[in-house]
Amino acid sequence: MQVSPRFLTLLQLQLEQFADRSDLRSLVVYLAMPREDGKLALMPAGHWPPQRRVLPAVDEDQSLLLPSEQRRWLPLRHQSTLLGALRVELAGSAWPANLHPRLQAAAQALTEALLLDLEHQRLSEQLELQQQQLRLLVHQMRNPLAALRTFAQLLKRRLEGDPENRALVENMLVEGQQLHRYIEAIDGLTDPAALQAGPESAGPLLLPPSLRSGEALPLRERVEPLLQRAAATASLRGRPWQAPASLPDWHGDSAVVAEILANLLENAFRYSPEGSSVGLHSALAPDGRPRLTVWDGGLAIADQERESIFGRGVRGERGQELPGTGLGLALARDLARSLGGELRLLCPPSRAASDLPDAGNAFLLELPPSA
């Protein structure tokens, strides 16, 4: 059993609180350590008053095993597991009545601190192992991704005279670049500084820095690939798709806006019924702020779920049987607010814009003014 320096410091402070007791000769804390034969040995970890000589293990000092009126042992025990012991040596012959409760409190505090210390070490080792595995997987993922990019570039050359299919390959390359960005972001998560909590969230949910451009870039550059992806998805599934007539001339962290829209479009295709329409609508609010609305023509989300589905890990009743984590909407709203915008659910879509359907759901993303 290895303990941290912080635990040893706390141990010593616990023992030093008995410096006011002239009726005590010594206090020693032992930890239960496994021996080579598999049995446990009580090894000294701290003592009071301080002394230079190294104290032996309990089974190496036979005098400690003999009964003594001046000695008491208080176990450091968690359920049925013995973690250690506190040995108390009295200076006099009679045990004061008010001493035992203090000793019991110290033993309990040491037990709880030891449990926390061991749990912290276990979690740290587990985290380190996970990070090693994560780094290995990221390293291996780069190889097939590079191969796919190479094959797509070769296929693109062979389609010089076929602009329609060449455009599909170009979209594949764009999606490959996005996948590469995700892989680099995952790799960056091994750095604790990359875990940033959102301004209104209880934990690290916002995108890592590598997925946020932080620059005032045109929105169109980031959203156009999403529109092409949505059109391809709708075509493959035989579903009506309605693209916006135009996109707002907005400059800001468009990479974040693209992440929000990607989540909303994915949800629209995943959770709305087969055959129902999906679309992206673009408009300006009365104050000139851009509004982007992802809508579907499916069944409206139940009234009691329209706010709760923005919670982390919360999924609506109709999505319980489908794969997912319930993080998409929570992330989308956090990202929208981090930009200075807002994300709301409106039912039906015609509440967002009069030319949208009178049935279904609409997620309205309102952006701040251009940077």
XYZ file of C-alpha atoms in Angstrom:
371
model
C 0.000 0.000 0.000
C 1.594 3.237 -1.148
C 0.361 6.506 0.311
C 0.891 10.056 -0.857
C 2.975 12.747 0.888
C -0.279 14.652 1.521
C -1.652 11.754 3.544
C 1.586 11.513 5.564
C 1.344 15.230 6.332
C -2.233 14.846 7.534
C -1.223 11.806 9.569
C 1.446 13.785 11.369
C -0.972 16.645 12.083
C -3.455 14.198 13.569
C -0.807 12.832 15.903
C 0.593 16.208 16.905
C -2.812 17.298 18.236
C -2.081 15.060 21.246
C 0.979 17.125 22.255
C -1.110 18.557 25.097
C -1.436 15.099 26.689
C 1.364 14.540 29.167
C -0.215 11.191 30.035
C 0.734 9.778 26.612
C 4.162 8.328 25.928
C 3.838 7.697 22.179
C 1.485 7.227 19.231
C 2.336 5.156 16.166
C 0.296 4.663 12.992
C 0.771 1.432 11.047
C -0.412 0.587 7.532
C -1.377 -2.923 6.463
C 1.132 -3.898 3.762
C 1.168 -7.212 1.852
C 4.227 -9.411 2.401
C 5.812 -11.780 -0.097
C 3.892 -14.709 1.400
C 0.597 -12.914 0.758
C -0.095 -12.101 4.415
C -0.432 -8.584 5.777
C 2.179 -6.875 7.910
C 1.625 -3.728 9.964
C 4.347 -1.302 8.855
C 4.948 2.025 10.670
C 3.980 5.117 8.675
C 4.164 7.882 11.300
C 4.746 8.404 15.000
C 4.639 10.963 17.794
C 6.700 12.304 19.390
C 9.231 12.439 16.540
C 12.235 10.157 16.881
C 15.184 9.376 14.679
C 15.290 5.610 14.937
C 13.347 3.594 12.387
C 10.500 1.692 13.982
C 10.121 -1.995 13.097
C 7.043 -3.728 11.753
C 4.736 -5.154 14.393
C 5.663 -8.778 13.715
C 9.362 -7.888 14.030
C 8.973 -6.567 17.594
C 7.664 -9.385 19.771
C 7.184 -7.045 22.747
C 4.340 -5.356 20.904
C 2.443 -8.631 20.803
C 2.491 -9.025 24.590
C -0.449 -7.736 26.671
C 0.158 -4.397 28.373
C -2.032 -2.176 30.532
C -0.322 0.879 29.061
C -0.964 -0.073 25.399
C -4.061 0.042 23.242
C -4.635 -0.700 19.552
C -7.265 1.140 17.516
C -7.886 -0.446 14.107
C -8.085 1.587 10.913
C -10.782 -0.527 9.335
C -13.139 -0.132 6.386
C -15.959 -2.662 6.627
C -14.167 -6.021 6.852
C -10.839 -4.748 5.501
C -8.035 -3.847 7.895
C -6.153 -0.828 6.500
C -3.879 -0.230 9.460
C -3.812 0.495 13.187
C -3.084 3.218 15.704
C -0.919 2.100 18.644
C -1.249 4.158 21.825
C 1.277 3.926 24.661
C 0.235 5.458 27.963
C 2.743 7.162 30.258
C 0.805 6.425 33.445
C -1.043 3.367 34.698
C -4.668 4.529 34.489
C -6.449 5.431 31.265
C -8.131 8.865 31.431
C -11.848 8.707 30.623
C -11.699 11.630 28.189
C -8.807 10.230 26.133
C -10.468 7.351 24.316
C -13.064 9.455 22.388
C -10.251 11.667 21.050
C -8.247 8.653 19.979
C -11.262 7.113 18.271
C -11.943 10.362 16.401
C -8.303 10.503 15.233
C -8.429 6.866 14.097
C -11.653 7.493 12.175
C -10.203 10.603 10.517
C -7.080 8.673 9.491
C -9.216 5.849 8.102
C -11.310 8.193 5.962
C -8.230 10.087 4.751
C -6.501 6.819 3.875
C -9.545 5.618 1.911
C -9.655 8.892 -0.032
C -5.922 8.732 -0.686
C -6.087 5.183 -2.008
C -9.119 6.001 -4.160
C -7.357 9.040 -5.585
C -4.343 6.943 -6.499
C -6.529 4.264 -8.071
C -8.369 6.815 -10.190
C -5.105 8.508 -11.190
C -3.661 5.196 -12.348
C -6.871 4.389 -14.219
C -6.856 7.814 -15.886
C -3.235 7.423 -16.933
C -4.000 4.016 -18.441
C -6.974 5.452 -20.322
C -4.843 8.312 -21.642
C -2.205 5.868 -22.838
C -4.859 3.820 -24.623
C -6.377 6.993 -26.064
C -3.035 8.173 -27.436
C -2.467 4.741 -28.972
C -5.893 4.676 -30.634
C -5.473 8.206 -31.989
C -2.093 7.236 -33.417
C -3.591 4.191 -35.140
C -6.612 6.115 -36.447
C -4.392 8.488 -38.380
C -3.139 5.690 -40.648
C -6.455 4.558 -42.195
C -7.602 8.177 -42.403
C -4.503 9.096 -44.388
C -5.099 6.090 -46.658
C -8.715 7.124 -47.273
C -7.576 10.646 -48.124
C -5.033 9.267 -50.592
C -7.593 7.006 -52.286
C -10.107 9.869 -52.502
C -7.519 12.133 -54.144
C -6.677 9.428 -56.689
C -10.381 8.896 -57.416
C -10.839 12.637 -57.841
C -8.157 12.664 -60.561
C -9.934 9.896 -62.446
C -13.193 11.863 -62.429
C -11.889 14.931 -64.270
C -14.658 14.616 -66.870
C -17.424 13.731 -64.401
C -18.216 16.874 -62.393
C -21.203 15.359 -60.561
C -19.304 12.405 -59.109
C -16.168 14.514 -58.685
C -18.179 16.781 -56.361
C -19.034 13.749 -54.206
C -15.347 12.909 -53.851
C -14.560 16.519 -52.980
C -17.177 16.323 -50.221
C -15.505 13.145 -48.979
C -12.210 15.021 -48.727
C -13.890 17.868 -46.824
C -15.414 15.403 -44.360
C -12.021 13.711 -44.034
C -10.479 17.041 -43.062
C -13.170 17.490 -40.421
C -12.540 13.983 -39.113
C -8.835 14.814 -38.900
C -9.684 17.870 -36.784
C -11.683 15.679 -34.410
C -8.808 13.225 -34.088
C -6.408 16.061 -33.282
C -8.905 17.384 -30.720
C -9.118 13.948 -29.076
C -5.340 13.797 -28.961
C -5.296 17.197 -27.272
C -7.582 15.986 -24.495
C -4.619 14.272 -22.859
C -3.570 17.806 -21.869
C -5.574 18.869 -18.765
C -5.484 22.489 -19.957
C -7.652 21.454 -22.907
C -10.576 20.663 -20.596
C -12.476 23.916 -20.249
C -15.788 24.230 -18.492
C -18.544 26.157 -20.188
C -19.698 29.435 -18.641
C -23.085 27.970 -17.681
C -22.300 24.276 -17.457
C -21.345 22.136 -14.490
C -18.449 20.464 -16.277
C -16.260 20.404 -19.362
C -18.771 20.158 -22.216
C -17.684 22.872 -24.647
C -15.445 22.069 -27.587
C -11.710 21.807 -26.968
C -9.680 24.775 -28.270
C -8.498 22.848 -31.340
C -12.077 22.783 -32.667
C -12.661 26.490 -32.112
C -11.086 28.785 -34.668
C -11.384 31.912 -32.523
C -11.242 33.963 -35.731
C -13.907 36.037 -37.472
C -14.380 33.818 -40.527
C -17.241 33.866 -43.073
C -20.096 31.610 -42.055
C -20.666 30.365 -45.584
C -17.296 28.589 -45.749
C -18.176 26.350 -42.802
C -21.874 25.814 -43.474
C -21.768 24.938 -47.187
C -20.222 21.480 -46.530
C -22.996 20.814 -43.994
C -25.643 21.649 -46.586
C -24.052 19.262 -49.046
C -23.909 16.551 -46.383
C -27.567 17.111 -45.485
C -28.619 16.997 -49.149
C -26.732 13.724 -49.628
C -28.300 12.228 -46.487
C -31.795 13.241 -47.606
C -31.216 11.823 -51.088
C -29.937 8.531 -49.714
C -32.919 8.175 -47.387
C -35.498 9.431 -49.847
C -36.508 12.388 -47.691
C -37.403 15.936 -48.778
C -34.662 18.444 -48.003
C -35.024 22.219 -48.105
C -31.822 24.248 -48.142
C -31.803 27.966 -47.302
C -32.165 30.375 -50.198
C -29.039 32.137 -48.918
C -26.815 32.301 -45.872
C -26.287 35.429 -43.774
C -23.179 37.488 -44.377
C -21.939 36.770 -40.863
C -18.347 36.770 -39.628
C -17.381 35.159 -36.334
C -16.300 31.824 -34.940
C -18.058 30.003 -37.773
C -16.415 26.687 -36.800
C -18.503 26.719 -33.612
C -21.668 27.611 -35.548
C -20.979 24.687 -37.887
C -20.670 22.333 -34.900
C -24.031 23.538 -33.570
C -25.766 23.095 -36.932
C -24.152 19.692 -37.470
C -25.651 18.453 -34.185
C -29.070 19.904 -34.979
C -29.168 18.453 -38.505
C -28.037 15.051 -37.271
C -30.832 15.073 -34.672
C -33.406 16.153 -37.257
C -32.591 13.224 -39.530
C -32.243 10.760 -36.670
C -35.333 11.486 -34.594
C -37.942 12.646 -37.121
C -39.984 9.923 -38.856
C -38.970 8.488 -42.220
C -40.332 10.481 -45.129
C -40.760 13.723 -43.172
C -39.131 16.878 -44.456
C -35.964 18.397 -43.018
C -34.558 21.825 -43.748
C -32.374 24.745 -42.753
C -33.945 28.215 -42.838
C -32.025 31.482 -42.758
C -33.434 34.890 -41.807
C -32.658 38.064 -39.902
C -34.218 39.107 -36.616
C -35.800 42.608 -36.416
C -32.584 43.856 -34.802
C -30.511 42.422 -37.663
C -29.130 39.417 -35.817
C -28.869 36.298 -38.019
C -31.235 33.416 -37.324
C -30.609 29.877 -38.525
C -33.428 27.376 -37.995
C -33.092 23.614 -38.355
C -36.594 22.180 -38.737
C -38.350 18.916 -39.420
C -41.900 17.983 -40.316
C -42.268 15.142 -37.846
C -44.265 14.842 -34.644
C -43.865 17.735 -32.251
C -41.756 17.117 -29.164
C -43.963 16.759 -26.077
C -44.571 19.949 -24.084
C -42.984 18.557 -20.916
C -39.787 17.664 -22.782
C -39.192 20.881 -24.720
C -36.817 22.331 -22.136
C -35.529 19.217 -20.408
C -34.011 17.795 -23.626
C -31.397 20.557 -23.452
C -30.073 18.956 -20.269
C -26.889 16.928 -20.416
C -27.581 13.242 -20.942
C -31.353 13.794 -21.288
C -33.179 12.234 -24.219
C -36.795 12.539 -25.273
C -39.219 9.645 -25.032
C -39.183 8.954 -28.787
C -35.387 8.685 -28.837
C -34.963 6.145 -26.048
C -34.614 3.197 -28.426
C -32.212 4.961 -30.796
C -28.428 5.202 -30.361
C -27.134 8.402 -28.820
C -25.769 9.993 -25.654
C -28.133 12.906 -25.059
C -25.280 15.419 -25.251
C -25.925 17.013 -28.660
C -28.493 19.612 -27.623
C -26.704 20.425 -24.364
C -23.501 21.034 -26.287
C -25.299 23.050 -28.974
C -26.937 25.377 -26.446
C -23.731 25.833 -24.444
C -21.850 26.686 -27.637
C -24.545 29.119 -28.760
C -24.425 30.952 -25.444
C -20.621 30.969 -25.454
C -20.855 32.954 -28.711
C -23.311 35.399 -27.189
C -26.283 33.823 -28.984
C -29.143 31.544 -27.999
C -30.722 28.247 -29.034
C -34.463 27.623 -28.555
C -36.997 25.002 -29.543
C -40.156 26.211 -31.255
C -43.159 24.048 -32.144
C -44.406 24.177 -34.833
C -41.695 25.526 -37.187
C -44.057 28.236 -38.439
C -43.434 29.994 -35.121
C -39.848 30.575 -36.266
C -40.811 31.744 -39.755
C -44.198 32.033 -41.416
C -43.087 30.128 -44.527
C -42.155 27.008 -42.524
C -44.536 24.070 -41.865
C -47.358 24.194 -39.335
C -46.311 20.829 -37.883
C -43.006 19.571 -36.538
C -40.093 21.023 -34.602
C -37.733 23.935 -35.150
C -34.475 24.660 -33.342
C -33.815 28.364 -33.712
C -30.200 29.486 -33.424
C -29.838 33.234 -32.987
C -26.320 34.543 -33.529
C -24.763 37.696 -32.131
C -23.787 40.522 -34.494
C -20.785 39.872 -36.717
C -17.408 40.122 -35.011
